[in-house]
PDB file of C-alpha atoms in Angstrom:
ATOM      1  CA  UNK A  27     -81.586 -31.641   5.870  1.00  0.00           C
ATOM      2  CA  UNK A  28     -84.433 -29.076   5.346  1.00  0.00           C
ATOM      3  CA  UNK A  29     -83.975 -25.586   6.870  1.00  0.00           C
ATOM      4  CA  UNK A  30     -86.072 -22.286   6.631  1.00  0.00           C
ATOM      5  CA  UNK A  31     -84.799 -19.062   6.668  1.00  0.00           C
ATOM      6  CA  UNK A  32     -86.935 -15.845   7.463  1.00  0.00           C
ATOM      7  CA  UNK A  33     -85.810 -12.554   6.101  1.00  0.00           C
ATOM      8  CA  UNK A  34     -87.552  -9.147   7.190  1.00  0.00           C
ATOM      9  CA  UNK A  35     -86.576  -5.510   6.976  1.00  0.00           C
ATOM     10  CA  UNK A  36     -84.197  -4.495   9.862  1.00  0.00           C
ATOM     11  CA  UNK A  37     -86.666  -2.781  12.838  1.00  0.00           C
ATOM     12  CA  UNK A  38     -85.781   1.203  11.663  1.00  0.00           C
ATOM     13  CA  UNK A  39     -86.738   0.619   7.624  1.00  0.00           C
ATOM     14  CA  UNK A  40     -89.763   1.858   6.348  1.00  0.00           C
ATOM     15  CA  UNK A  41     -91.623  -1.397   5.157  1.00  0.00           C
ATOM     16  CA  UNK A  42     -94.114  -0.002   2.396  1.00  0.00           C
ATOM     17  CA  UNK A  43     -95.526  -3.249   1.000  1.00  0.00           C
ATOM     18  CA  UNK A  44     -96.342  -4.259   4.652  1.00  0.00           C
ATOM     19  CA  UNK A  45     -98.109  -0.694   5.341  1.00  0.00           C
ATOM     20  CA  UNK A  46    -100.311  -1.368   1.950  1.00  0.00           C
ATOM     21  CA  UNK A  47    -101.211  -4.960   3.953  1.00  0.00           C
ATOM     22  CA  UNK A  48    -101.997  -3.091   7.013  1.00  0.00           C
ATOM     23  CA  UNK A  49    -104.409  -0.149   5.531  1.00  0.00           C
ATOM     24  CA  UNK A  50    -105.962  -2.719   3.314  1.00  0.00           C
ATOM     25  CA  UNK A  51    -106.790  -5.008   6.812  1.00  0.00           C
ATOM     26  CA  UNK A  52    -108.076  -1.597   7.531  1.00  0.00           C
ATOM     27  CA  UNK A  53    -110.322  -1.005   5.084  1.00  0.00           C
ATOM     28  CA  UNK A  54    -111.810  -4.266   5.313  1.00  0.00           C
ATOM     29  CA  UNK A  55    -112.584  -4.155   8.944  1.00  0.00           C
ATOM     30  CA  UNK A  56    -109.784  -5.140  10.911  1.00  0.00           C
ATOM     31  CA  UNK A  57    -109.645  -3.414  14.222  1.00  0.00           C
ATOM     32  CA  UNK A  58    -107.141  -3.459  16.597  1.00  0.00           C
ATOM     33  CA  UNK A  59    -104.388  -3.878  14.096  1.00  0.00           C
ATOM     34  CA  UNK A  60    -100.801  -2.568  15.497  1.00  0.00           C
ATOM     35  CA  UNK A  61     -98.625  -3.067  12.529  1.00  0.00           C
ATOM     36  CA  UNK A  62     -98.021  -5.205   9.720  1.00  0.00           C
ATOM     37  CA  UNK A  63     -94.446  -6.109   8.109  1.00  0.00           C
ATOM     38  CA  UNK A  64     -94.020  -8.178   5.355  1.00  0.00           C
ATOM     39  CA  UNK A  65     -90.448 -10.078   4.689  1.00  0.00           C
ATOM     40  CA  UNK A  66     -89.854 -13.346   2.765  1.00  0.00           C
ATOM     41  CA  UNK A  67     -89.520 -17.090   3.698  1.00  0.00           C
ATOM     42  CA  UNK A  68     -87.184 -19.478   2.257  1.00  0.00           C
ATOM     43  CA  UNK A  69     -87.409 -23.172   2.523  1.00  0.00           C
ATOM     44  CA  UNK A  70     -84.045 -24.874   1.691  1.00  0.00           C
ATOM     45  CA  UNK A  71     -83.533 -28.428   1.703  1.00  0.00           C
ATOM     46  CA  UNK A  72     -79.375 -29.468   1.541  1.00  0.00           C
ATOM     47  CA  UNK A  73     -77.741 -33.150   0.872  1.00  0.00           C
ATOM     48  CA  UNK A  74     -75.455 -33.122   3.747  1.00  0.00           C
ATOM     49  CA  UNK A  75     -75.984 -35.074   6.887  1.00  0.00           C
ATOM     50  CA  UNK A  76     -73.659 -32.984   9.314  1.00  0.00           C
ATOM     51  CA  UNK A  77     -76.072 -30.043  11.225  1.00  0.00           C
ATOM     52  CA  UNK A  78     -73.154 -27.736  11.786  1.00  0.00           C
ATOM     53  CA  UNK A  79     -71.975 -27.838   8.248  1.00  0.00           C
ATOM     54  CA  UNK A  80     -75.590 -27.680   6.785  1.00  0.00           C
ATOM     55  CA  UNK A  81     -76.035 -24.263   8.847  1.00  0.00           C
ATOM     56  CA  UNK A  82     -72.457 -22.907   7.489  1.00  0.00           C
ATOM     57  CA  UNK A  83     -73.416 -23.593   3.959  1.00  0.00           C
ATOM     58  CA  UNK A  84     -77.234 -22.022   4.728  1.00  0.00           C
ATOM     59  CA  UNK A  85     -75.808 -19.097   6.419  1.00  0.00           C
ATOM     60  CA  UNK A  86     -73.266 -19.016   3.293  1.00  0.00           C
ATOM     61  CA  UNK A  87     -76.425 -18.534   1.147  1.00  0.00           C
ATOM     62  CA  UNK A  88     -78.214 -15.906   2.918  1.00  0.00           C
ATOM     63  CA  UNK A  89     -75.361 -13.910   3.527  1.00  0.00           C
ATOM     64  CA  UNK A  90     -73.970 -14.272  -0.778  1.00  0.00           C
ATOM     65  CA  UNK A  91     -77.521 -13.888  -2.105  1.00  0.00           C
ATOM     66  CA  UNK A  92     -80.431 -14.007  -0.253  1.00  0.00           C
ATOM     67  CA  UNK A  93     -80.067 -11.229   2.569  1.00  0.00           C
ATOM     68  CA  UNK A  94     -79.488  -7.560   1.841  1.00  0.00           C
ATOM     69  CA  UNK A  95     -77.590  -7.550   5.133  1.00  0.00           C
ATOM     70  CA  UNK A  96     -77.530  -3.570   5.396  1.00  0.00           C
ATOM     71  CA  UNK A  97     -81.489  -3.173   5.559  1.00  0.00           C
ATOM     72  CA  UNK A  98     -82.393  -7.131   6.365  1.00  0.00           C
ATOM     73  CA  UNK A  99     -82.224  -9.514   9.211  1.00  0.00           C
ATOM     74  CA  UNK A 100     -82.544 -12.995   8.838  1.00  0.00           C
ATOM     75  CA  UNK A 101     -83.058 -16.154  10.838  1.00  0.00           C
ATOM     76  CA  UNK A 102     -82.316 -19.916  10.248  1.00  0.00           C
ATOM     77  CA  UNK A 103     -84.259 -22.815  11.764  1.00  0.00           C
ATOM     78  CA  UNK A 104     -83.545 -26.351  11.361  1.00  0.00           C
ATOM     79  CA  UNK A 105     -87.288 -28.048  10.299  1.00  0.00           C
TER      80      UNK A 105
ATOM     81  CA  UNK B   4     -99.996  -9.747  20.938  1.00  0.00           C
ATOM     82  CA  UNK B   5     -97.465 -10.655  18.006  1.00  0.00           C
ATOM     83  CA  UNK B   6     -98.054 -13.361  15.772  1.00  0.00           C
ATOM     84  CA  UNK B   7     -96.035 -14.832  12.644  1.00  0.00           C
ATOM     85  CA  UNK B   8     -97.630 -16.104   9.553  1.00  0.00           C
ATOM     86  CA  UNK B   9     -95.839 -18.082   7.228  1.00  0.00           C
ATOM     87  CA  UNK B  10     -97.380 -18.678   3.384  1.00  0.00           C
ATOM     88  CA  UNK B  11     -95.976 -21.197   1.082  1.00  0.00           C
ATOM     89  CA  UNK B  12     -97.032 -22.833  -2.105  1.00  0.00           C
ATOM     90  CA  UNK B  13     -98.452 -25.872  -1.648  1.00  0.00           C
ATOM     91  CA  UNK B  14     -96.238 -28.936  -2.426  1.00  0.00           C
ATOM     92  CA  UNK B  15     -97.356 -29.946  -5.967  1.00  0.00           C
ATOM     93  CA  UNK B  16     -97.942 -26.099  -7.249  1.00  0.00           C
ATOM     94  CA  UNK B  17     -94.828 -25.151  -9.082  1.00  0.00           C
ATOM     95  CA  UNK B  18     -92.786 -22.518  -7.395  1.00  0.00           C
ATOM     96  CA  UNK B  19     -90.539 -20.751 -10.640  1.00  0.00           C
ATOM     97  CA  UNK B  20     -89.177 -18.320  -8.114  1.00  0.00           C
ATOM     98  CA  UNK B  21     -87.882 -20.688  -5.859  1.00  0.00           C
ATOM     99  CA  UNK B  22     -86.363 -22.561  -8.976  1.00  0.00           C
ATOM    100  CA  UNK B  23     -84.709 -19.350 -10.016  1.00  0.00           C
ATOM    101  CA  UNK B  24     -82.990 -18.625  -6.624  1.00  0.00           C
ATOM    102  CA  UNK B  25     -81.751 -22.237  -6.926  1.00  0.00           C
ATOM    103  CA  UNK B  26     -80.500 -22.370 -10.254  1.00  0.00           C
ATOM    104  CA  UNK B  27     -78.598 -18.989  -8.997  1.00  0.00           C
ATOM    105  CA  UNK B  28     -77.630 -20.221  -5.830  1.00  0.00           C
ATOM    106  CA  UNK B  29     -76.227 -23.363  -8.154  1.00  0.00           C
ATOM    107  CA  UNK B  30     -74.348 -20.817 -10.289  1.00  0.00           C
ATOM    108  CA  UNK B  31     -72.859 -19.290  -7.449  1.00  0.00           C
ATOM    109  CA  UNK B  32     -70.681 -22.730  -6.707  1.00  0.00           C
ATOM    110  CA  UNK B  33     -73.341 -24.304  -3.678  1.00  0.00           C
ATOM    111  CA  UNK B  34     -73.442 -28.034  -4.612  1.00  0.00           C
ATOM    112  CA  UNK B  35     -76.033 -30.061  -2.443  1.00  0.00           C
ATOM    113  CA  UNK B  36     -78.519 -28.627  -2.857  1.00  0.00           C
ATOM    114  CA  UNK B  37     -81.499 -29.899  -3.016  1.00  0.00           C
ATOM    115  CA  UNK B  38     -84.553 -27.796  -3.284  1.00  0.00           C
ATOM    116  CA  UNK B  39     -85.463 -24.320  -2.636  1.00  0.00           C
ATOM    117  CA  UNK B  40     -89.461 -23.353  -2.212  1.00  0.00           C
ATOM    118  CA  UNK B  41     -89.832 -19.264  -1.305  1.00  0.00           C
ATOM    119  CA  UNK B  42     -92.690 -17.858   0.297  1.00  0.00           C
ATOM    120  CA  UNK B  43     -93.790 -14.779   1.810  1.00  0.00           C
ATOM    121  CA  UNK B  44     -93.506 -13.445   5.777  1.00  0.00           C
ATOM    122  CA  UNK B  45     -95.668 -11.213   7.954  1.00  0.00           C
ATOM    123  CA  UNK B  46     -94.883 -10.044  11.323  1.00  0.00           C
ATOM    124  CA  UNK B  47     -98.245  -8.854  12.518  1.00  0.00           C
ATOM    125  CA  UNK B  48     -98.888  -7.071  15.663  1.00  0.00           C
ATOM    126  CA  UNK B  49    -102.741  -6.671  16.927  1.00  0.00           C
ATOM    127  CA  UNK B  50    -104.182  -5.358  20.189  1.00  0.00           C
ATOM    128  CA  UNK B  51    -106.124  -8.241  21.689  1.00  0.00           C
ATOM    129  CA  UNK B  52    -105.117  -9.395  25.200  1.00  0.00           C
ATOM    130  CA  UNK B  53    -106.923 -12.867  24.378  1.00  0.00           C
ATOM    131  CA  UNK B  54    -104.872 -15.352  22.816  1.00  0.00           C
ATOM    132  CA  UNK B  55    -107.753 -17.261  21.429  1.00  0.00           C
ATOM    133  CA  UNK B  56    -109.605 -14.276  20.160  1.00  0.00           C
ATOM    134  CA  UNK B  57    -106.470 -12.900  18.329  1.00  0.00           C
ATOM    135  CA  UNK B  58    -105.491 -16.289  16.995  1.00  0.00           C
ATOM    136  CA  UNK B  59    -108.837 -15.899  15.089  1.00  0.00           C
ATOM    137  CA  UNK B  60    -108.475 -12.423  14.021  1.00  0.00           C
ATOM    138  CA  UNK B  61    -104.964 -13.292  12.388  1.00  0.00           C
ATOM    139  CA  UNK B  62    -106.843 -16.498  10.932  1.00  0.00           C
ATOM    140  CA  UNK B  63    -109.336 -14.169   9.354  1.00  0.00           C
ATOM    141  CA  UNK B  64    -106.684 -12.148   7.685  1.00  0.00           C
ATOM    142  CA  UNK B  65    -105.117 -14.719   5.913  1.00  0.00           C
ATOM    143  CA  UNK B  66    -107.891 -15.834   4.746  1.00  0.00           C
ATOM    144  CA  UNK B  67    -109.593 -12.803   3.499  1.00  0.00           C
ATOM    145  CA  UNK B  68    -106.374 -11.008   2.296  1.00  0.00           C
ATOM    146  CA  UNK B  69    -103.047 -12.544   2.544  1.00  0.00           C
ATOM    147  CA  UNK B  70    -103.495 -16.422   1.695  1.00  0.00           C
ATOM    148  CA  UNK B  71    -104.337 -17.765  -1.756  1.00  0.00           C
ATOM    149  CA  UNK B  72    -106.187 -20.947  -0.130  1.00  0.00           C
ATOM    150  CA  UNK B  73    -106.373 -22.604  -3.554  1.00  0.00           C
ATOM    151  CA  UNK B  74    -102.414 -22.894  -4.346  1.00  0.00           C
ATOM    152  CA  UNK B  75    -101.371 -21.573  -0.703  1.00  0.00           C
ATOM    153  CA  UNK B  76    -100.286 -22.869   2.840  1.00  0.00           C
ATOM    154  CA  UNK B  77    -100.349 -21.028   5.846  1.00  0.00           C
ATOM    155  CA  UNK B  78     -99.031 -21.262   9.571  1.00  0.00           C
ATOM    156  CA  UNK B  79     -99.639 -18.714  12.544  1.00  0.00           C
ATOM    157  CA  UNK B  80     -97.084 -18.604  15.354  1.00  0.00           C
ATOM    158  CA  UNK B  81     -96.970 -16.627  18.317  1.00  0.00           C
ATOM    159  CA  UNK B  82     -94.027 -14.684  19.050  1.00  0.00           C
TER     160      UNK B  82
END
C-alpha cells in the first residue's frame, strides 16, 4: 500500500528557503507571485494489506521521525 | 489562485535520501516497509484569476527554476 505524506512549515513560521524561491521567481520575471513555501514530500510504500492499520503505522512514522510536530504540519494520502 | 507542486526523482534515478530515512525508519523498529522515495513541496500562491493562464505560469516555474527535468518529476494541483 503506497501512501504520500506532505510536510510544510506550520502557517505562522518564517519559511526562508521558500522566500529565496520566491525572490528568485522574481528576479527572473515572475509577476503576480503571492508567496512561495517550500516543505517536503514523502512517498512511502508499506507491506500490509489492511488501510486502517497502514495509516496507524504511516502516521507512527511521521509523528517518531519525519514531522517536527512543533513548527510542521503534515498530511497523509492514500495513492 | 493556490496551486501545489509536487517534485520527485524519477523512478530509476537513485534517491540516497530516501534510502537513509528508510534504513532509519528500519532502525527505529517499523517492519514492512517497503520503500521510501522523498521529494520536495511548494505551496505557491499567484494572482491570476484565470485558471488556465496560472496553470501555465506555475508550469513555467518549474521548469525554469524548481524542476530538474532530466532526473525530476513534477505534478501541479490546485488547492
Amino acid at each position: 500500500m503506497k501512501f504520500s505524506v506532505t510536510v510544510v512549515l506550520k502557517k505562522d513560521v518564517l519559511d526562508p528557503q521558500g522566500k529565496v524561491v520566491q525572490n528568485t521567481l522574481n528576479n527572473l520575471g515572475m509577476s503576480d507571485l503571492k508567496s512561495v513555501r517550500q516543505g517536503k514530500f514523502f512517498e512511502i510504500e508499506i507491506d500490509e494489506q489492511d488501510q486502517k492499520k497502514a495509516e496507524i503505522k504511516v502516521d507512527g512514522m511521521c509523528k517518531k521521525l519525519l514531522v517536527n510536530l512543533i513548527i510542521e504540519d503534515y498530511k497523509i494520502n492514500k495513492l
